[in-house]
mmCIF file of C-alpha atoms in Angstrom:
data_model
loop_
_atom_site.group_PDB
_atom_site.id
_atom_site.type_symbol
_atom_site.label_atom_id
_atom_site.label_comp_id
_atom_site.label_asym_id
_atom_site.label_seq_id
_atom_site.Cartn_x
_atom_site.Cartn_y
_atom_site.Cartn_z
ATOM 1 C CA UNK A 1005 28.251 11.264 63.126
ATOM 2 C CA UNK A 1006 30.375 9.054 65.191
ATOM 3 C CA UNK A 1007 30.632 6.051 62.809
ATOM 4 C CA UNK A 1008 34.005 4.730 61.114
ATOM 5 C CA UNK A 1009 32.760 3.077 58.234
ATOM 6 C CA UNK A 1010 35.082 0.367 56.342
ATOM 7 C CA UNK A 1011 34.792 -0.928 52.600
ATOM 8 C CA UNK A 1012 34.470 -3.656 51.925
ATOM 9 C CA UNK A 1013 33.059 -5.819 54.105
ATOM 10 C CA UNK A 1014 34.279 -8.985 52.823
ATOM 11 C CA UNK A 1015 37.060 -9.318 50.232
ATOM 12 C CA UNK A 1016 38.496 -13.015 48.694
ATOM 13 C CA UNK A 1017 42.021 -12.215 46.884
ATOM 14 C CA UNK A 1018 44.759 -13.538 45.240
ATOM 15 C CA UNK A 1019 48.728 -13.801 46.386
ATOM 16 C CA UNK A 1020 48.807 -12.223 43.083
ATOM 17 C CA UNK A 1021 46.262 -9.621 42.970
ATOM 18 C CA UNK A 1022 46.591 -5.774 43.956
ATOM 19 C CA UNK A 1023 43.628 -4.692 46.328
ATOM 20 C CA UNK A 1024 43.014 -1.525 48.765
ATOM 21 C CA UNK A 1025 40.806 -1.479 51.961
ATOM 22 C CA UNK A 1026 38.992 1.863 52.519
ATOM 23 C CA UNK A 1027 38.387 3.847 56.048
ATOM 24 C CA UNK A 1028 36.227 6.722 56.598
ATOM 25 C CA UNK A 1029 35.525 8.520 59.752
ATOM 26 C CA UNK A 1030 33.551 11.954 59.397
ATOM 27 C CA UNK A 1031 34.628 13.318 63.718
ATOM 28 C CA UNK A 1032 37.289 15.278 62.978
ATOM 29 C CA UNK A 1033 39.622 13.102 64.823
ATOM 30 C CA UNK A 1034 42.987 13.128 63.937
ATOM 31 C CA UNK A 1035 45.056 10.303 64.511
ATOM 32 C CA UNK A 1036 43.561 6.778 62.391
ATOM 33 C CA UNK A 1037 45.075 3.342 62.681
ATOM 34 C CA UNK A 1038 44.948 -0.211 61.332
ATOM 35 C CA UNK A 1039 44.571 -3.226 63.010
ATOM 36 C CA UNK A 1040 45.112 -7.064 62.163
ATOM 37 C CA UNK A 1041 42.881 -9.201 64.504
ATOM 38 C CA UNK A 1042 43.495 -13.121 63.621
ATOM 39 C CA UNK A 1043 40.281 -15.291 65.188
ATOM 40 C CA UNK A 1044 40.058 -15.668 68.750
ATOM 41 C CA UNK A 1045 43.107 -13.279 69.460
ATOM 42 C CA UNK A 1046 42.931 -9.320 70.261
ATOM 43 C CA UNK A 1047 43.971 -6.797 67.474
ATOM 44 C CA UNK A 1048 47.149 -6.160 66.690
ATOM 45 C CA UNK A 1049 48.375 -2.497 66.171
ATOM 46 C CA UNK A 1050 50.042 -1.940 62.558
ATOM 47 C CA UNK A 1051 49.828 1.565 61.866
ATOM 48 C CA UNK A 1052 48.952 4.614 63.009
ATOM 49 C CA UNK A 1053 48.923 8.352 61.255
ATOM 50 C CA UNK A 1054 48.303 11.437 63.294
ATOM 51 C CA UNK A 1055 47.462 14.644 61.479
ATOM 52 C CA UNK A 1056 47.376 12.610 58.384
ATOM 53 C CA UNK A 1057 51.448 11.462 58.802
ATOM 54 C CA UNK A 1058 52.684 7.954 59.448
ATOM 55 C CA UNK A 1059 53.607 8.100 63.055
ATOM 56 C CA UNK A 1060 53.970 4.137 63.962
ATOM 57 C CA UNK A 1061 54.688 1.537 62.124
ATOM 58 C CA UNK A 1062 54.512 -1.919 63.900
ATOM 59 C CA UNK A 1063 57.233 -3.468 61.418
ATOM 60 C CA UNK A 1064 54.641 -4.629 58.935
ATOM 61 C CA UNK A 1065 55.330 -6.451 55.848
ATOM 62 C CA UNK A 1066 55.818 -4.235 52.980
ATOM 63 C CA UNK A 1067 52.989 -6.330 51.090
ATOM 64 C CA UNK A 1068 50.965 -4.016 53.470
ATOM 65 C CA UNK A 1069 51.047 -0.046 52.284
ATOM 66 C CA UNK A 1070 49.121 2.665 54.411
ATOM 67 C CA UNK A 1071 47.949 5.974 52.844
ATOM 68 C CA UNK A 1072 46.165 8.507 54.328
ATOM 69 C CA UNK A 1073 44.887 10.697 51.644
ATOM 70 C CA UNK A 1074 43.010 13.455 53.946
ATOM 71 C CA UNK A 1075 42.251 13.652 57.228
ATOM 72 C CA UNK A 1076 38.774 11.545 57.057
ATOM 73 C CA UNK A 1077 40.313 8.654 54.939
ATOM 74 C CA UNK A 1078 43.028 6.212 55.678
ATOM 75 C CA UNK A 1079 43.826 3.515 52.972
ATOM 76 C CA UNK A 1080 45.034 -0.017 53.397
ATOM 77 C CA UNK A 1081 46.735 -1.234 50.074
ATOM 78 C CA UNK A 1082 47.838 -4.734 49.284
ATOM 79 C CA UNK A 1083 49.848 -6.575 47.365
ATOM 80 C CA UNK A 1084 50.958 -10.057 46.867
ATOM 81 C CA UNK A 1085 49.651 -10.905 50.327
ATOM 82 C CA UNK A 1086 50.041 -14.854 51.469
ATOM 83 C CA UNK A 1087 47.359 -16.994 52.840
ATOM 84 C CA UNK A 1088 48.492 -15.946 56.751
ATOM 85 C CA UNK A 1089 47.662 -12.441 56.056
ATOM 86 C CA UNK A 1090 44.030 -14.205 55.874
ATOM 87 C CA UNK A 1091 41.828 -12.037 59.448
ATOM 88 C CA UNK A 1092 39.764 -9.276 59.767
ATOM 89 C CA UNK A 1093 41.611 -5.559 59.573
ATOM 90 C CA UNK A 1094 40.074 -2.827 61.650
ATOM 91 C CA UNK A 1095 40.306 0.915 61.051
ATOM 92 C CA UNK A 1096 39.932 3.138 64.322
ATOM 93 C CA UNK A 1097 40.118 6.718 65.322
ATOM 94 C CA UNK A 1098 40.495 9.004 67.583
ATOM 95 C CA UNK A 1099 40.675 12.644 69.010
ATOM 96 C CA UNK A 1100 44.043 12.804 69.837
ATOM 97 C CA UNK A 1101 46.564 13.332 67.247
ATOM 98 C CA UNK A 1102 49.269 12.626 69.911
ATOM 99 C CA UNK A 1103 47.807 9.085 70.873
ATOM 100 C CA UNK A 1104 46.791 10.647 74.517
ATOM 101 C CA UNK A 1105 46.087 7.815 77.094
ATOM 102 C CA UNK A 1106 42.851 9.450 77.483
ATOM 103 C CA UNK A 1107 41.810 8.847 74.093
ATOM 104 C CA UNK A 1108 39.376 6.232 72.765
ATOM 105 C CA UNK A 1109 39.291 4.831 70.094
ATOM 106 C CA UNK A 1110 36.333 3.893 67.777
ATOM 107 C CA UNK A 1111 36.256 1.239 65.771
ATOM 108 C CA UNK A 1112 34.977 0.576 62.006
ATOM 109 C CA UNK A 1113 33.403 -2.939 61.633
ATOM 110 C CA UNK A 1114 36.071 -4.412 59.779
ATOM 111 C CA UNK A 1115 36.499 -5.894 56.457
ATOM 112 C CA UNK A 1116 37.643 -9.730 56.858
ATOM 113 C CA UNK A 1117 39.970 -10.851 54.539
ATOM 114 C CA UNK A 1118 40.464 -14.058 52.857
ATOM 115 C CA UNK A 1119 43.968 -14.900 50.713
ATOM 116 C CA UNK A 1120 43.863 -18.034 48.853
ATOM 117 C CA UNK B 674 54.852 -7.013 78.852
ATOM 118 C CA UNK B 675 53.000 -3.547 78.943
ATOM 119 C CA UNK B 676 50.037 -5.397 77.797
ATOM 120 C CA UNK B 677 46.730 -5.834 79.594
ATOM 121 C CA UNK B 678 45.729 -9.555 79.987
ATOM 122 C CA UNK B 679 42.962 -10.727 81.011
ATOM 123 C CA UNK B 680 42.454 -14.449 82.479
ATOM 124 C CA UNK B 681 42.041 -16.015 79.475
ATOM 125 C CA UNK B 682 38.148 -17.636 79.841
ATOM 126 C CA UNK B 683 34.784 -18.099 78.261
ATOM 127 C CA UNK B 684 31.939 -17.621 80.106
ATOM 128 C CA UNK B 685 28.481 -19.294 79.726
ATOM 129 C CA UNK B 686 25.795 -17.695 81.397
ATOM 130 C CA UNK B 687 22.169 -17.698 81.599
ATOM 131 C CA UNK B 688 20.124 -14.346 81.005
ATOM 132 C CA UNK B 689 19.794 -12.188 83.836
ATOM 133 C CA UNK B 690 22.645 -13.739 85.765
ATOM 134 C CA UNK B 691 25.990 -11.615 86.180
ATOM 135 C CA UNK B 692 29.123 -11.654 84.133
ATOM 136 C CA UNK B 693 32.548 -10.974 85.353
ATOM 137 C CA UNK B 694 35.689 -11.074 84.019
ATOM 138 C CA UNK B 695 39.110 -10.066 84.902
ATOM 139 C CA UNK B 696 42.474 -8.058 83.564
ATOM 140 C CA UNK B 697 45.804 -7.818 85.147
ATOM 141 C CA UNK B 698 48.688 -6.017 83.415
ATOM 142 C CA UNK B 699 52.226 -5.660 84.868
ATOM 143 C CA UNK B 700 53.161 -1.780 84.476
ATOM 144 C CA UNK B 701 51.771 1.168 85.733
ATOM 145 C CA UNK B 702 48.836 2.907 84.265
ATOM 146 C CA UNK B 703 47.443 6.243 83.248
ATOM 147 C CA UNK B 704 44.058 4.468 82.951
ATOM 148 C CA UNK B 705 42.447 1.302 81.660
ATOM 149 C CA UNK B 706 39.700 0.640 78.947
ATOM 150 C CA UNK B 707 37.310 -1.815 78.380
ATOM 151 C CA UNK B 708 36.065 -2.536 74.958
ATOM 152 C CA UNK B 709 33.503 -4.900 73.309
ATOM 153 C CA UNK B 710 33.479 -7.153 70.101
ATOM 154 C CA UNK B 711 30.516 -8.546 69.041
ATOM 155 C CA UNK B 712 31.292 -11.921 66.517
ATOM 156 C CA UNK B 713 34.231 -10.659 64.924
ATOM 157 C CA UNK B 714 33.143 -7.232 64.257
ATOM 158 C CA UNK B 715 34.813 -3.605 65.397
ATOM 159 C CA UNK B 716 35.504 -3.023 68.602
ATOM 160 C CA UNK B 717 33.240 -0.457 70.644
ATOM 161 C CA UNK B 718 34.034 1.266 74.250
ATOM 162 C CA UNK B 719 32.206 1.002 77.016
ATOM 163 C CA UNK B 720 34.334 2.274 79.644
ATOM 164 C CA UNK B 721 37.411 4.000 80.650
ATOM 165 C CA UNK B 722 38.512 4.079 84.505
ATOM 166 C CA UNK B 723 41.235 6.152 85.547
ATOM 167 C CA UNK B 724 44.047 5.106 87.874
ATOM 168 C CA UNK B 725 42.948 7.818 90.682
ATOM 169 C CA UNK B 726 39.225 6.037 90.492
ATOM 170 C CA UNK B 727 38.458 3.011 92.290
ATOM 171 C CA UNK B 728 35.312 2.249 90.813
ATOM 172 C CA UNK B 729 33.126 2.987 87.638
ATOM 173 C CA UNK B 730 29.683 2.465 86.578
ATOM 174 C CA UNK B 731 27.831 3.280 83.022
ATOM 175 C CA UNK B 732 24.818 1.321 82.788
ATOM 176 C CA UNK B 733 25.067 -2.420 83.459
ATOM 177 C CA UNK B 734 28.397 -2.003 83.907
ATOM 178 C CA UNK B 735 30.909 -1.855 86.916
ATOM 179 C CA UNK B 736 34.710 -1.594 86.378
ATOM 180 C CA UNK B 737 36.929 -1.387 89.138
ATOM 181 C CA UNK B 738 40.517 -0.919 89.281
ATOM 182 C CA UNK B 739 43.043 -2.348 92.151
ATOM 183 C CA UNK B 740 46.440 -0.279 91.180
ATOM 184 C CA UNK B 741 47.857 -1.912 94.286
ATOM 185 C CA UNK B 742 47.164 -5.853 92.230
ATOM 186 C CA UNK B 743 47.412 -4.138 88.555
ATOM 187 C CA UNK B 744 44.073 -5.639 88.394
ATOM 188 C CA UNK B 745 40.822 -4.745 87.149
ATOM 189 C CA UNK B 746 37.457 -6.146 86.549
ATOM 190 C CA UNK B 747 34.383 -5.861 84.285
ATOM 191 C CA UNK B 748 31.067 -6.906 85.995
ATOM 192 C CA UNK B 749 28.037 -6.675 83.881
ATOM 193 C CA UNK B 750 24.850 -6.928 85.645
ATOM 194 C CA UNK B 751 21.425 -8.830 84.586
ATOM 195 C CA UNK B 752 22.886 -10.094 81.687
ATOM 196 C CA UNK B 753 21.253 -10.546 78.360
ATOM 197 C CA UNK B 754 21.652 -12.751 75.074
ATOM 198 C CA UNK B 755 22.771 -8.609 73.276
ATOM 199 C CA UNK B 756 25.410 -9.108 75.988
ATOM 200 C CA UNK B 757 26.906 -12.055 74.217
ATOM 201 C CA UNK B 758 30.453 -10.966 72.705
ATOM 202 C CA UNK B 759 34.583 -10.935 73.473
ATOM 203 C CA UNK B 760 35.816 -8.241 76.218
ATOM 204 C CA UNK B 761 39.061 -6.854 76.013
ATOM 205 C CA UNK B 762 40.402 -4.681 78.216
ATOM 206 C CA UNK B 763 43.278 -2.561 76.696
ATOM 207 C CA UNK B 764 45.699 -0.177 78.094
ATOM 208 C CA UNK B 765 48.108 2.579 77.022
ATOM 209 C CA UNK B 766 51.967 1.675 76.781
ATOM 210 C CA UNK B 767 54.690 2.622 74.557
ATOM 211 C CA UNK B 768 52.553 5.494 72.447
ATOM 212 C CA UNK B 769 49.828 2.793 71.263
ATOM 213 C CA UNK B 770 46.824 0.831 72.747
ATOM 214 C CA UNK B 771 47.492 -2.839 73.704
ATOM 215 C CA UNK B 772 44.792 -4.687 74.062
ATOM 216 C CA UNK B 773 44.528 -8.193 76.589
ATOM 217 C CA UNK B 774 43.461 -11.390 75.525
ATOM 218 C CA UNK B 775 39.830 -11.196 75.855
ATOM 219 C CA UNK B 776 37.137 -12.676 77.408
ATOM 220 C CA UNK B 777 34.732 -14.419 75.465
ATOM 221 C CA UNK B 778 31.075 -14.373 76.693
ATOM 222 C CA UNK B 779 27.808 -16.293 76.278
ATOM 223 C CA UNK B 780 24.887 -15.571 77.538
ATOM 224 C CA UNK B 781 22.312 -17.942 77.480
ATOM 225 C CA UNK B 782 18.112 -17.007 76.326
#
């Protein structure tokens, strides 16, 4: 199985509302991350855990709270997000738990977010 | 900046024609990655070249790698309208992957 899968797909929230995006990989790899990609524009790094520990932390908002429960799931939460946080947020993994330059990374299909 | 970047283009081709499209980044490398997006979905790699290699093929593809220009290019051959997506060629600095701008590409039935 070398698919990252991402729930959900699309999701239309509130600057009020409390919502989490899900992340599931099923290769053993041990280092997960989260991306922001805005339209048009690559992704953006925001976190990344290795061996299920926050290792980077690209000075995101705290609106925007990572949790990796186990090593196959890493969970986006959110909370009283404004209408820039509006893009699509990509989970990835990969092997390496160190972030090796030889590692790839592969790539969930996103779940596009919409703040009104 | 540590991060890849390619020269920021779209590209409108016809079917069976080639594609290529560039990257230059401005520190030295371990290696270099391409990846692909199709319409604002996840990314998926195609190719990894390493900073001893010169040139790479898998497929379609041909990547090749000019340490000397901190350069590298993606050539896709016989294109087709599956081909039709953003490029981004990405790059390890400062413990995380930085990705260039991308190139967006249309290939034309």
């Amino acid at each position: 199985d070398t698919e990252v899968t991402q729930t959900p797909k699309h999701l239309v929230m509130g600057m009020t509302n409390k919502k989490s995006l899900k992340c599931e990989q099923h290769m053993g790899h041990r280092a997960m991350y989260w991306y922001k990609q805005k339209a048009k524009k690559p992704p953006e790094l925001m976190f990344v855990y290795s061996y299920e520990k926050l290792s980077i932390n690209e000075s995101v908002p705290s609106r925007f709270s990572p949790e990796c429960p186990n090593s196959s799931l890493l969970n986006l939460h959110l909370h009283a997000l404004q209408p820039e946080d509006s893009a699509l947020y990509l989970c990835a993994s990969s092997q390496g738990a160190g972030i090796s330059y030889t590692d790839t990374q592969y790539f969930g299909p996103g779940t596009r977010l919409t703040v009104l | 900046s540590q991060q890849g970047e390619e020269d920021p283009q779209a590209l409108s081709i016809q079917e069976g024609e080639n594609a290529t499209m560039n990257c230059s980044y401005k520190t030295s490398i371990n290696n270099l990655q391409w990846y692909r997006q199709n319409s604002g979905r996840g990314l998926v790699h195609l190719i990894l070249i390493r900073s001893n290699e010169r040139e790479k093929h898998s497929g379609r593809l041909r990547v090749t790698l000019d340490t000397s220009k901190k350069s590298s290019s993606l050539l896709i051959t016989a294109s087709r309208a599956a081909d039709t997506a953003s490029y981004f060629c990405a790059r390890y600095g400062n413990n995380r992957l930085a990705f260039g701008k991308g190139n967006q590409v249309v290939v034309i039935p």
